[in-house]
């Protein structure tokens, strides 16, 4: 794919949602990312002058592309939008490339956090609240559809600095998890891998995303990864330094097939001592509820949104430091409400719900942006959302599990920094599963 010197590329593409095809033209193409998955370009749509990202991946003709199937099933303000997709032939006649045309979002949590770290500052707490709340909203949405992202990390959290909106991206590792069906454990980027993955579990749940989100949150508070490691064993050591040695029961919960229990007995490090002085007690409490060895004891995404740490976002009149209004945070869609009616009823601030006289009146978000949610706070209990995304099988077999290692490839972003902190921990290097 090339369009240097203002040349225009024209293709027939399918809409991200629906089966309608149309001719699209784009220009000003430049590479903005690459890895084992393929290449990401930035381009400009000629008809609208809209900037988009085009993710180009080699398509295996034998299978449907799982990322495409999942992205076509998603529609949420905190998830990057699939606008079009199309296929092109490679240089070899047997090669076919899938191109995903996505909305372009200019920043990432990774880059924003790094800028604060370089200045020896931590990210302002209002931004930590805003970013984590929106991440949990996106996770609640995909988890309600049975979809596990399996690669939550700061690099995959896109930010629009002009609005404060966060969008989850890169569903190349995502999968619909079906109870009883095994899944590969060599998934998720280093530093953000849940302990059950390190223990080689193949029957994990969507709660591995919650662990990863907890690692992202802790990193925002610390200014550096909380559990770095050069290998699976090394990373497990870092986790044990903080959480203490897992009990036999906790190890069985993580992976019933794991038989090696030879770990030194180390006591848990008090959470307040893990973080800097004056770190919000509510923030520390939330981290502790996300980073638990036992997946079922971790908060679920919307339960995390209810945590007192986010209460400031629910106060009337709160703005960003530059007085910019907060982005819509309470404009829950009908499918979000149907999936978690009781929790969402608690999430809507009193000052908003009290403004709605009728049960079906539209609810404004309080940030100046309208949000389409009715105030039917208790009448939606009978409705539920069922998983609908296409399932693509993957096999996971092997002998008695050992500590799981992850194949790694360094990306341009992740190699940019090698700073060490007091315990000699390194800055993140991550892998992208093909």
CSV table of C-alpha atoms in Angstrom, one decimal:
chain,number,residue,atom,x,y,z
A,1,UNK,CA,0.0,0.0,0.0
A,2,UNK,CA,1.6,3.3,-1.1
A,3,UNK,CA,0.3,6.7,-2.1
A,4,UNK,CA,3.3,9.0,-1.9
A,5,UNK,CA,3.3,12.5,-3.5
A,6,UNK,CA,-0.4,12.9,-3.1
A,7,UNK,CA,-1.4,9.8,-5.1
A,8,UNK,CA,-4.9,8.5,-4.5
A,9,UNK,CA,-5.7,4.8,-3.8
A,10,UNK,CA,-9.3,3.7,-4.6
A,11,UNK,CA,-10.8,0.4,-3.4
A,12,UNK,CA,-14.2,-1.2,-3.0
A,13,UNK,CA,-14.8,-1.6,0.7
A,14,UNK,CA,-17.5,-3.0,2.9
A,15,UNK,CA,-19.1,-1.0,5.7
A,16,UNK,CA,-17.9,-2.0,9.1
A,17,UNK,CA,-21.5,-2.7,10.1
A,18,UNK,CA,-23.8,-4.2,7.5
A,19,UNK,CA,-23.0,-5.7,4.1
A,20,UNK,CA,-23.2,-2.6,1.9
A,21,UNK,CA,-20.1,-2.0,-0.3
A,22,UNK,CA,-18.9,1.3,-1.7
A,23,UNK,CA,-15.9,2.8,-3.4
A,24,UNK,CA,-13.6,4.7,-1.2
A,25,UNK,CA,-10.5,6.7,-2.0
A,26,UNK,CA,-7.7,7.8,0.3
A,27,UNK,CA,-4.4,9.5,0.2
A,28,UNK,CA,-1.6,10.9,2.3
A,29,UNK,CA,-0.6,7.4,3.5
A,30,UNK,CA,2.1,6.9,6.0
A,31,UNK,CA,3.2,4.1,8.3
A,32,UNK,CA,2.4,4.8,12.0
A,33,UNK,CA,2.9,1.3,13.5
A,34,UNK,CA,4.0,-2.2,12.7
A,35,UNK,CA,4.6,-5.6,14.4
A,36,UNK,CA,4.2,-9.3,14.0
A,37,UNK,CA,0.5,-8.6,13.2
A,38,UNK,CA,1.1,-6.5,10.2
A,39,UNK,CA,1.3,-2.7,9.5
A,40,UNK,CA,-0.9,0.3,10.5
A,41,UNK,CA,-1.1,3.3,8.2
A,42,UNK,CA,-2.6,6.7,8.6
A,43,UNK,CA,-4.5,8.0,5.6
A,44,UNK,CA,-7.0,10.6,4.6
A,45,UNK,CA,-10.4,9.8,3.1
A,46,UNK,CA,-10.7,11.9,0.0
A,47,UNK,CA,-14.5,12.4,0.1
A,48,UNK,CA,-14.7,13.7,3.7
A,49,UNK,CA,-11.0,14.7,4.5
A,50,UNK,CA,-11.4,12.4,7.6
A,51,UNK,CA,-8.1,11.0,9.0
A,52,UNK,CA,-8.3,7.2,9.4
A,53,UNK,CA,-6.1,4.4,10.5
A,54,UNK,CA,-5.7,1.4,8.2
A,55,UNK,CA,-4.6,-1.9,9.8
A,56,UNK,CA,-3.2,-4.3,7.2
A,57,UNK,CA,-2.9,-8.0,8.2
A,58,UNK,CA,-2.1,-11.2,6.2
A,59,UNK,CA,-5.4,-13.2,5.9
A,60,UNK,CA,-5.3,-17.0,6.3
A,61,UNK,CA,-7.7,-18.2,3.6
A,62,UNK,CA,-8.6,-21.2,5.7
A,63,UNK,CA,-10.3,-19.2,8.5
A,64,UNK,CA,-12.5,-16.2,9.1
A,65,UNK,CA,-10.5,-13.4,10.7
A,66,UNK,CA,-11.5,-13.3,14.3
A,67,UNK,CA,-10.6,-9.6,14.8
A,68,UNK,CA,-12.9,-8.6,11.9
A,69,UNK,CA,-15.8,-10.7,13.1
A,70,UNK,CA,-15.5,-9.3,16.6
A,71,UNK,CA,-15.1,-5.7,15.5
A,72,UNK,CA,-18.1,-5.9,13.3
A,73,UNK,CA,-20.2,-6.9,16.4
A,74,UNK,CA,-19.0,-3.9,18.5
A,75,UNK,CA,-20.5,-0.4,18.7
A,76,UNK,CA,-19.5,1.6,21.7
A,77,UNK,CA,-18.2,5.1,22.3
A,78,UNK,CA,-15.2,3.7,24.2
A,79,UNK,CA,-14.2,1.2,21.5
A,80,UNK,CA,-12.4,2.3,18.3
A,81,UNK,CA,-14.9,2.2,15.4
A,82,UNK,CA,-14.5,0.0,12.4
A,83,UNK,CA,-15.6,2.1,9.4
A,84,UNK,CA,-14.8,-0.1,6.5
A,85,UNK,CA,-12.8,-3.2,5.5
A,86,UNK,CA,-11.5,-4.5,2.2
A,87,UNK,CA,-9.1,-7.1,0.9
A,88,UNK,CA,-6.1,-6.7,-1.4
A,89,UNK,CA,-3.8,-9.2,-3.1
A,90,UNK,CA,-0.2,-9.5,-2.1
A,91,UNK,CA,2.9,-9.8,-4.3
A,92,UNK,CA,2.5,-13.5,-4.2
A,93,UNK,CA,-0.7,-14.7,-5.7
A,94,UNK,CA,-1.5,-16.9,-2.7
A,95,UNK,CA,-1.3,-13.9,-0.3
A,96,UNK,CA,-4.4,-11.9,0.6
A,97,UNK,CA,-4.4,-9.0,3.0
A,98,UNK,CA,-7.3,-7.8,5.1
A,99,UNK,CA,-7.4,-4.0,5.6
A,100,UNK,CA,-9.4,-2.6,8.5
A,101,UNK,CA,-10.2,1.1,8.1
A,102,UNK,CA,-10.6,2.5,11.7
A,103,UNK,CA,-11.3,5.9,13.1
A,104,UNK,CA,-8.1,7.6,13.9
A,105,UNK,CA,-7.4,8.6,17.5
A,106,UNK,CA,-4.2,10.6,17.9
A,107,UNK,CA,-2.9,9.7,21.4
A,108,UNK,CA,-2.4,6.7,23.7
A,109,UNK,CA,-2.4,6.4,27.5
A,110,UNK,CA,1.1,5.0,27.1
A,111,UNK,CA,2.5,8.1,25.4
A,112,UNK,CA,0.6,10.5,27.7
A,113,UNK,CA,1.9,8.7,30.8
A,114,UNK,CA,5.4,8.7,29.5
A,115,UNK,CA,5.4,12.4,29.1
A,116,UNK,CA,4.6,12.8,32.8
A,117,UNK,CA,7.2,10.3,33.7
A,118,UNK,CA,9.9,12.1,31.8
A,119,UNK,CA,9.0,15.3,33.8
A,120,UNK,CA,9.3,13.2,37.0
A,121,UNK,CA,5.6,13.7,37.6
A,122,UNK,CA,2.6,11.4,37.9
A,123,UNK,CA,-0.5,11.8,35.8
A,124,UNK,CA,-3.1,14.1,37.5
A,125,UNK,CA,-5.6,12.0,39.4
A,126,UNK,CA,-8.6,13.4,37.4
A,127,UNK,CA,-7.1,11.9,34.3
A,128,UNK,CA,-6.4,8.5,36.0
A,129,UNK,CA,-10.1,8.5,37.1
A,130,UNK,CA,-11.3,9.5,33.6
A,131,UNK,CA,-9.2,7.0,31.7
A,132,UNK,CA,-9.8,4.0,34.0
A,133,UNK,CA,-13.5,4.6,34.2
A,134,UNK,CA,-13.9,4.6,30.4
A,135,UNK,CA,-11.6,1.5,30.2
A,136,UNK,CA,-13.9,-0.3,32.6
A,137,UNK,CA,-17.0,0.8,30.6
A,138,UNK,CA,-15.5,-0.7,27.4
A,139,UNK,CA,-14.6,-3.9,29.2
A,140,UNK,CA,-18.1,-4.2,30.7
A,141,UNK,CA,-19.5,-3.9,27.2
A,142,UNK,CA,-17.3,-6.5,25.5
A,143,UNK,CA,-17.5,-8.9,28.5
A,144,UNK,CA,-21.3,-8.7,28.3
A,145,UNK,CA,-20.9,-10.2,24.8
A,146,UNK,CA,-18.6,-12.9,26.0
A,147,UNK,CA,-15.6,-11.2,24.4
A,148,UNK,CA,-12.2,-11.2,26.2
A,149,UNK,CA,-9.7,-8.6,24.8
A,150,UNK,CA,-6.7,-10.5,26.1
A,151,UNK,CA,-4.2,-7.7,25.4
A,152,UNK,CA,-5.1,-4.7,27.7
A,153,UNK,CA,-2.1,-2.4,28.0
A,154,UNK,CA,-1.5,1.4,27.9
A,155,UNK,CA,-0.5,1.2,24.2
A,156,UNK,CA,-4.0,-0.2,23.3
A,157,UNK,CA,-5.8,2.6,25.0
A,158,UNK,CA,-6.3,5.4,22.5
A,159,UNK,CA,-7.0,9.0,23.7
A,160,UNK,CA,-8.5,12.0,22.1
A,161,UNK,CA,-6.8,14.8,24.0
A,162,UNK,CA,-9.3,17.4,22.9
A,163,UNK,CA,-12.3,15.6,24.5
A,164,UNK,CA,-10.8,13.2,27.1
A,165,UNK,CA,-12.5,10.3,25.4
A,166,UNK,CA,-10.7,6.9,25.7
A,167,UNK,CA,-11.2,4.2,23.1
A,168,UNK,CA,-10.0,0.6,23.4
A,169,UNK,CA,-8.3,-0.7,20.3
A,170,UNK,CA,-6.5,-3.7,18.8
A,171,UNK,CA,-8.7,-6.7,19.0
A,172,UNK,CA,-6.2,-8.9,17.3
A,173,UNK,CA,-5.9,-11.2,20.4
A,174,UNK,CA,-9.6,-11.0,21.4
A,175,UNK,CA,-11.8,-14.0,21.5
A,176,UNK,CA,-15.3,-15.1,22.6
A,177,UNK,CA,-14.6,-17.3,25.6
A,178,UNK,CA,-16.9,-20.3,25.9
A,179,UNK,CA,-17.0,-22.1,29.2
A,180,UNK,CA,-15.4,-25.5,29.0
A,181,UNK,CA,-13.5,-24.7,25.8
A,182,UNK,CA,-9.7,-24.4,26.3
A,183,UNK,CA,-7.8,-21.3,25.2
A,184,UNK,CA,-4.1,-20.6,24.8
A,185,UNK,CA,-2.3,-19.3,27.9
A,186,UNK,CA,0.5,-17.6,25.9
A,187,UNK,CA,-1.6,-14.6,25.4
A,188,UNK,CA,-1.5,-10.9,26.7
A,189,UNK,CA,1.5,-8.6,26.8
A,190,UNK,CA,4.3,-8.9,29.3
A,191,UNK,CA,3.8,-6.9,32.5
A,192,UNK,CA,0.0,-7.1,32.2
A,193,UNK,CA,-0.5,-10.9,32.2
A,194,UNK,CA,-2.8,-12.3,34.9
A,195,UNK,CA,-1.1,-14.9,37.2
A,196,UNK,CA,-3.4,-17.7,35.9
A,197,UNK,CA,-1.9,-17.2,32.5
A,198,UNK,CA,1.6,-17.4,33.9
A,199,UNK,CA,0.6,-20.6,35.6
A,200,UNK,CA,-0.5,-22.0,32.2
A,201,UNK,CA,-4.2,-22.0,32.7
A,202,UNK,CA,-6.3,-22.7,29.6
A,203,UNK,CA,-9.8,-22.3,31.2
A,204,UNK,CA,-9.5,-18.7,32.2
A,205,UNK,CA,-12.2,-16.1,32.1
A,206,UNK,CA,-12.7,-12.5,31.0
A,207,UNK,CA,-11.3,-11.5,34.4
A,208,UNK,CA,-7.8,-11.7,32.9
A,209,UNK,CA,-8.7,-8.3,31.4
A,210,UNK,CA,-9.5,-6.9,34.8
A,211,UNK,CA,-6.1,-8.0,36.1
A,212,UNK,CA,-4.5,-6.2,33.1
A,213,UNK,CA,-6.6,-3.1,33.8
A,214,UNK,CA,-5.4,-3.2,37.4
A,215,UNK,CA,-1.8,-3.2,36.2
A,216,UNK,CA,-2.5,-0.2,33.9
A,217,UNK,CA,-4.1,1.6,36.8
A,218,UNK,CA,-1.1,0.8,39.2
A,219,UNK,CA,1.3,2.0,36.5
A,220,UNK,CA,-0.6,5.4,36.2
A,221,UNK,CA,-0.2,5.8,40.0
A,222,UNK,CA,3.5,4.7,40.1
A,223,UNK,CA,4.7,6.1,36.9
A,224,UNK,CA,6.2,2.7,36.0
A,225,UNK,CA,5.0,-0.9,35.6
A,226,UNK,CA,4.1,-2.6,38.8
A,227,UNK,CA,5.0,-6.1,37.7
A,228,UNK,CA,7.9,-6.0,35.2
A,229,UNK,CA,9.7,-9.2,34.4
A,230,UNK,CA,12.0,-10.6,31.7
A,231,UNK,CA,10.3,-14.0,31.7
A,232,UNK,CA,7.2,-15.7,33.1
A,233,UNK,CA,9.1,-16.8,36.2
A,234,UNK,CA,10.6,-13.3,36.7
A,235,UNK,CA,7.2,-11.7,36.4
A,236,UNK,CA,5.7,-14.1,38.9
A,237,UNK,CA,8.5,-13.2,41.3
A,238,UNK,CA,7.5,-9.5,41.0
A,239,UNK,CA,3.9,-10.4,41.7
A,240,UNK,CA,4.8,-12.5,44.7
A,241,UNK,CA,6.9,-9.6,46.1
A,242,UNK,CA,3.7,-7.5,46.3
A,243,UNK,CA,0.8,-10.1,46.8
A,244,UNK,CA,2.9,-12.6,48.7
A,245,UNK,CA,3.2,-16.3,47.9
A,246,UNK,CA,-0.1,-17.7,46.6
A,247,UNK,CA,-1.6,-20.4,48.8
A,248,UNK,CA,-2.2,-23.9,47.4
A,249,UNK,CA,-5.9,-23.1,47.1
A,250,UNK,CA,-5.1,-19.9,45.1
A,251,UNK,CA,-2.8,-21.9,42.8
A,252,UNK,CA,-5.5,-24.5,42.3
A,253,UNK,CA,-8.0,-21.7,41.5
A,254,UNK,CA,-5.6,-20.3,38.9
A,255,UNK,CA,-4.9,-23.7,37.3
A,256,UNK,CA,-6.2,-26.9,38.8
A,257,UNK,CA,-3.7,-28.9,36.7
A,258,UNK,CA,-0.6,-27.2,38.1
A,259,UNK,CA,1.3,-29.5,40.3
A,260,UNK,CA,4.5,-27.6,41.2
A,261,UNK,CA,4.2,-25.9,44.6
A,262,UNK,CA,7.8,-25.0,45.3
A,263,UNK,CA,7.7,-21.3,46.1
A,264,UNK,CA,9.4,-19.5,48.9
A,265,UNK,CA,7.0,-18.3,51.5
A,266,UNK,CA,6.8,-14.5,51.2
A,267,UNK,CA,4.4,-12.3,53.1
A,268,UNK,CA,2.3,-9.8,51.2
A,269,UNK,CA,3.7,-6.3,51.0
A,270,UNK,CA,1.2,-3.7,52.4
A,271,UNK,CA,-0.5,-2.0,49.5
A,272,UNK,CA,0.0,1.6,51.0
A,273,UNK,CA,3.8,0.9,51.0
A,274,UNK,CA,3.7,-0.1,47.3
A,275,UNK,CA,2.7,3.4,46.2
A,276,UNK,CA,4.0,6.8,46.9
A,277,UNK,CA,3.1,8.8,49.9
A,278,UNK,CA,-0.1,10.8,49.6
A,279,UNK,CA,-1.5,8.4,47.0
A,280,UNK,CA,-5.3,8.4,47.3
A,281,UNK,CA,-6.5,5.7,49.8
A,282,UNK,CA,-9.5,5.0,47.5
A,283,UNK,CA,-7.1,4.5,44.6
A,284,UNK,CA,-5.0,2.0,46.6
A,285,UNK,CA,-8.1,0.2,47.7
A,286,UNK,CA,-9.3,-0.1,44.1
A,287,UNK,CA,-6.0,-1.5,42.9
A,288,UNK,CA,-6.2,-4.1,45.7
A,289,UNK,CA,-9.6,-5.2,44.5
A,290,UNK,CA,-8.4,-5.6,40.9
A,291,UNK,CA,-5.1,-7.4,41.5
A,292,UNK,CA,-6.2,-10.6,43.3
A,293,UNK,CA,-4.8,-14.0,42.6
A,294,UNK,CA,-8.3,-15.4,42.5
A,295,UNK,CA,-10.1,-14.3,39.4
A,296,UNK,CA,-13.6,-14.5,40.9
A,297,UNK,CA,-12.5,-12.1,43.7
A,298,UNK,CA,-11.5,-9.4,41.3
A,299,UNK,CA,-14.1,-6.7,40.8
A,300,UNK,CA,-16.0,-6.9,37.6
A,301,UNK,CA,-15.7,-3.9,35.3
A,302,UNK,CA,-19.0,-2.1,36.2
A,303,UNK,CA,-18.4,-2.9,39.9
A,304,UNK,CA,-15.1,-1.1,39.5
A,305,UNK,CA,-17.0,1.9,38.0
A,306,UNK,CA,-19.1,2.0,41.2
A,307,UNK,CA,-16.0,2.3,43.4
A,308,UNK,CA,-15.7,5.5,45.5
A,309,UNK,CA,-12.5,6.3,43.6
A,310,UNK,CA,-14.6,7.4,40.7
A,311,UNK,CA,-17.1,9.5,42.8
A,312,UNK,CA,-15.6,12.8,41.7
A,313,UNK,CA,-16.7,11.9,38.1
A,314,UNK,CA,-20.2,11.7,39.4
A,315,UNK,CA,-20.2,15.2,40.9
A,316,UNK,CA,-22.1,17.9,39.1
A,317,UNK,CA,-19.9,20.6,37.4
A,318,UNK,CA,-16.6,18.7,37.4
A,319,UNK,CA,-14.4,19.6,34.5
A,320,UNK,CA,-10.9,18.8,33.3
A,321,UNK,CA,-8.0,21.0,34.5
A,322,UNK,CA,-8.3,23.3,31.5
A,323,UNK,CA,-12.1,23.7,32.2
A,324,UNK,CA,-13.0,21.4,29.3
A,325,UNK,CA,-16.3,19.5,30.2
A,326,UNK,CA,-15.9,15.8,30.9
A,327,UNK,CA,-16.8,13.5,28.0
A,328,UNK,CA,-20.1,11.6,28.2
A,329,UNK,CA,-19.8,9.1,31.0
A,330,UNK,CA,-23.4,8.1,31.8
A,331,UNK,CA,-25.0,7.9,28.4
A,332,UNK,CA,-25.6,4.1,28.7
A,333,UNK,CA,-27.0,2.4,25.6
A,334,UNK,CA,-29.9,0.0,25.9
A,335,UNK,CA,-27.7,-3.1,25.5
A,336,UNK,CA,-25.5,-1.9,28.3
A,337,UNK,CA,-28.5,-1.3,30.6
A,338,UNK,CA,-30.0,-4.7,29.7
A,339,UNK,CA,-26.7,-6.5,30.6
A,340,UNK,CA,-26.4,-4.8,34.0
A,341,UNK,CA,-29.6,-2.9,34.9
A,342,UNK,CA,-29.1,-2.8,38.7
A,343,UNK,CA,-25.5,-1.7,38.6
A,344,UNK,CA,-26.1,1.0,35.9
A,345,UNK,CA,-29.0,2.3,37.9
A,346,UNK,CA,-26.5,3.0,40.7
A,347,UNK,CA,-24.0,4.5,38.3
A,348,UNK,CA,-26.2,7.3,37.1
A,349,UNK,CA,-25.6,10.3,39.4
A,350,UNK,CA,-28.6,11.5,41.4
A,351,UNK,CA,-28.5,15.0,39.9
A,352,UNK,CA,-29.0,13.4,36.5
A,353,UNK,CA,-31.7,10.9,37.3
A,354,UNK,CA,-33.7,13.4,39.3
A,355,UNK,CA,-34.0,15.6,36.2
A,356,UNK,CA,-35.9,12.9,34.3
A,357,UNK,CA,-39.6,13.0,35.2
A,358,UNK,CA,-40.7,10.2,32.9
A,359,UNK,CA,-39.3,6.7,32.7
A,360,UNK,CA,-38.5,6.9,29.0
A,361,UNK,CA,-37.2,10.5,28.9
A,362,UNK,CA,-33.7,10.9,27.4
A,363,UNK,CA,-31.0,11.4,30.0
A,364,UNK,CA,-28.4,14.1,29.5
A,365,UNK,CA,-24.9,13.3,30.5
A,366,UNK,CA,-24.2,16.5,32.3
A,367,UNK,CA,-21.1,17.3,30.2
A,368,UNK,CA,-23.1,19.2,27.6
A,369,UNK,CA,-23.4,16.1,25.4
A,370,UNK,CA,-26.6,14.3,25.1
A,371,UNK,CA,-26.7,10.6,26.0
A,372,UNK,CA,-29.5,8.3,25.0
A,373,UNK,CA,-30.5,6.4,28.2
A,374,UNK,CA,-33.9,6.1,29.7
A,375,UNK,CA,-34.3,6.3,33.5
A,376,UNK,CA,-35.9,2.9,33.7
A,377,UNK,CA,-33.8,2.1,36.7
A,378,UNK,CA,-35.7,-1.1,37.8
A,379,UNK,CA,-37.9,-2.1,34.9
A,380,UNK,CA,-35.2,-3.5,32.8
A,381,UNK,CA,-34.4,-6.5,35.0
A,382,UNK,CA,-36.2,-8.9,32.7
A,383,UNK,CA,-33.8,-8.2,29.7
A,384,UNK,CA,-30.4,-9.7,29.3
A,385,UNK,CA,-27.8,-9.6,26.6
A,386,UNK,CA,-26.5,-12.9,25.1
A,387,UNK,CA,-23.2,-13.3,23.3
A,388,UNK,CA,-23.5,-12.9,19.6
A,389,UNK,CA,-20.1,-12.5,18.2
A,390,UNK,CA,-18.8,-15.1,15.8
A,391,UNK,CA,-16.7,-17.8,17.6
A,392,UNK,CA,-13.5,-18.9,15.9
A,393,UNK,CA,-11.9,-22.0,17.5
A,394,UNK,CA,-8.4,-22.2,18.8
A,395,UNK,CA,-6.8,-25.2,20.3
A,396,UNK,CA,-4.7,-25.4,23.5
A,397,UNK,CA,-3.1,-28.7,24.3
A,398,UNK,CA,0.0,-29.8,26.1
A,399,UNK,CA,1.5,-31.7,29.0
A,400,UNK,CA,1.4,-30.7,32.7
A,401,UNK,CA,1.6,-26.9,32.7
A,402,UNK,CA,4.8,-25.1,33.6
A,403,UNK,CA,5.3,-21.4,34.1
A,404,UNK,CA,4.1,-19.9,30.8
A,405,UNK,CA,6.5,-17.9,28.8
A,406,UNK,CA,5.3,-15.4,26.1
A,407,UNK,CA,7.0,-14.9,22.8
A,408,UNK,CA,8.0,-11.3,22.6
A,409,UNK,CA,8.6,-8.8,19.8
A,410,UNK,CA,9.7,-5.2,20.6
A,411,UNK,CA,7.6,-2.4,19.0
A,412,UNK,CA,8.8,1.1,18.3
A,413,UNK,CA,7.0,2.6,21.2
A,414,UNK,CA,8.0,0.0,23.8
A,415,UNK,CA,11.7,0.1,23.0
A,416,UNK,CA,11.8,3.9,23.4
A,417,UNK,CA,12.5,3.9,27.2
A,418,UNK,CA,14.7,1.8,29.4
A,419,UNK,CA,14.5,3.7,32.7
A,420,UNK,CA,14.9,1.8,35.9
A,421,UNK,CA,13.4,2.6,39.3
A,422,UNK,CA,14.5,1.8,42.8
A,423,UNK,CA,14.1,-1.9,42.6
A,424,UNK,CA,15.8,-2.1,39.2
A,425,UNK,CA,12.6,-2.7,37.2
A,426,UNK,CA,12.6,-2.0,33.5
A,427,UNK,CA,10.2,0.0,31.3
A,428,UNK,CA,7.7,-2.1,29.3
A,429,UNK,CA,8.4,-4.2,26.3
A,430,UNK,CA,5.5,-6.0,25.0
A,431,UNK,CA,4.5,-8.7,22.5
A,432,UNK,CA,1.8,-8.8,19.9
A,433,UNK,CA,0.4,-12.2,19.1
A,434,UNK,CA,0.0,-12.8,15.4
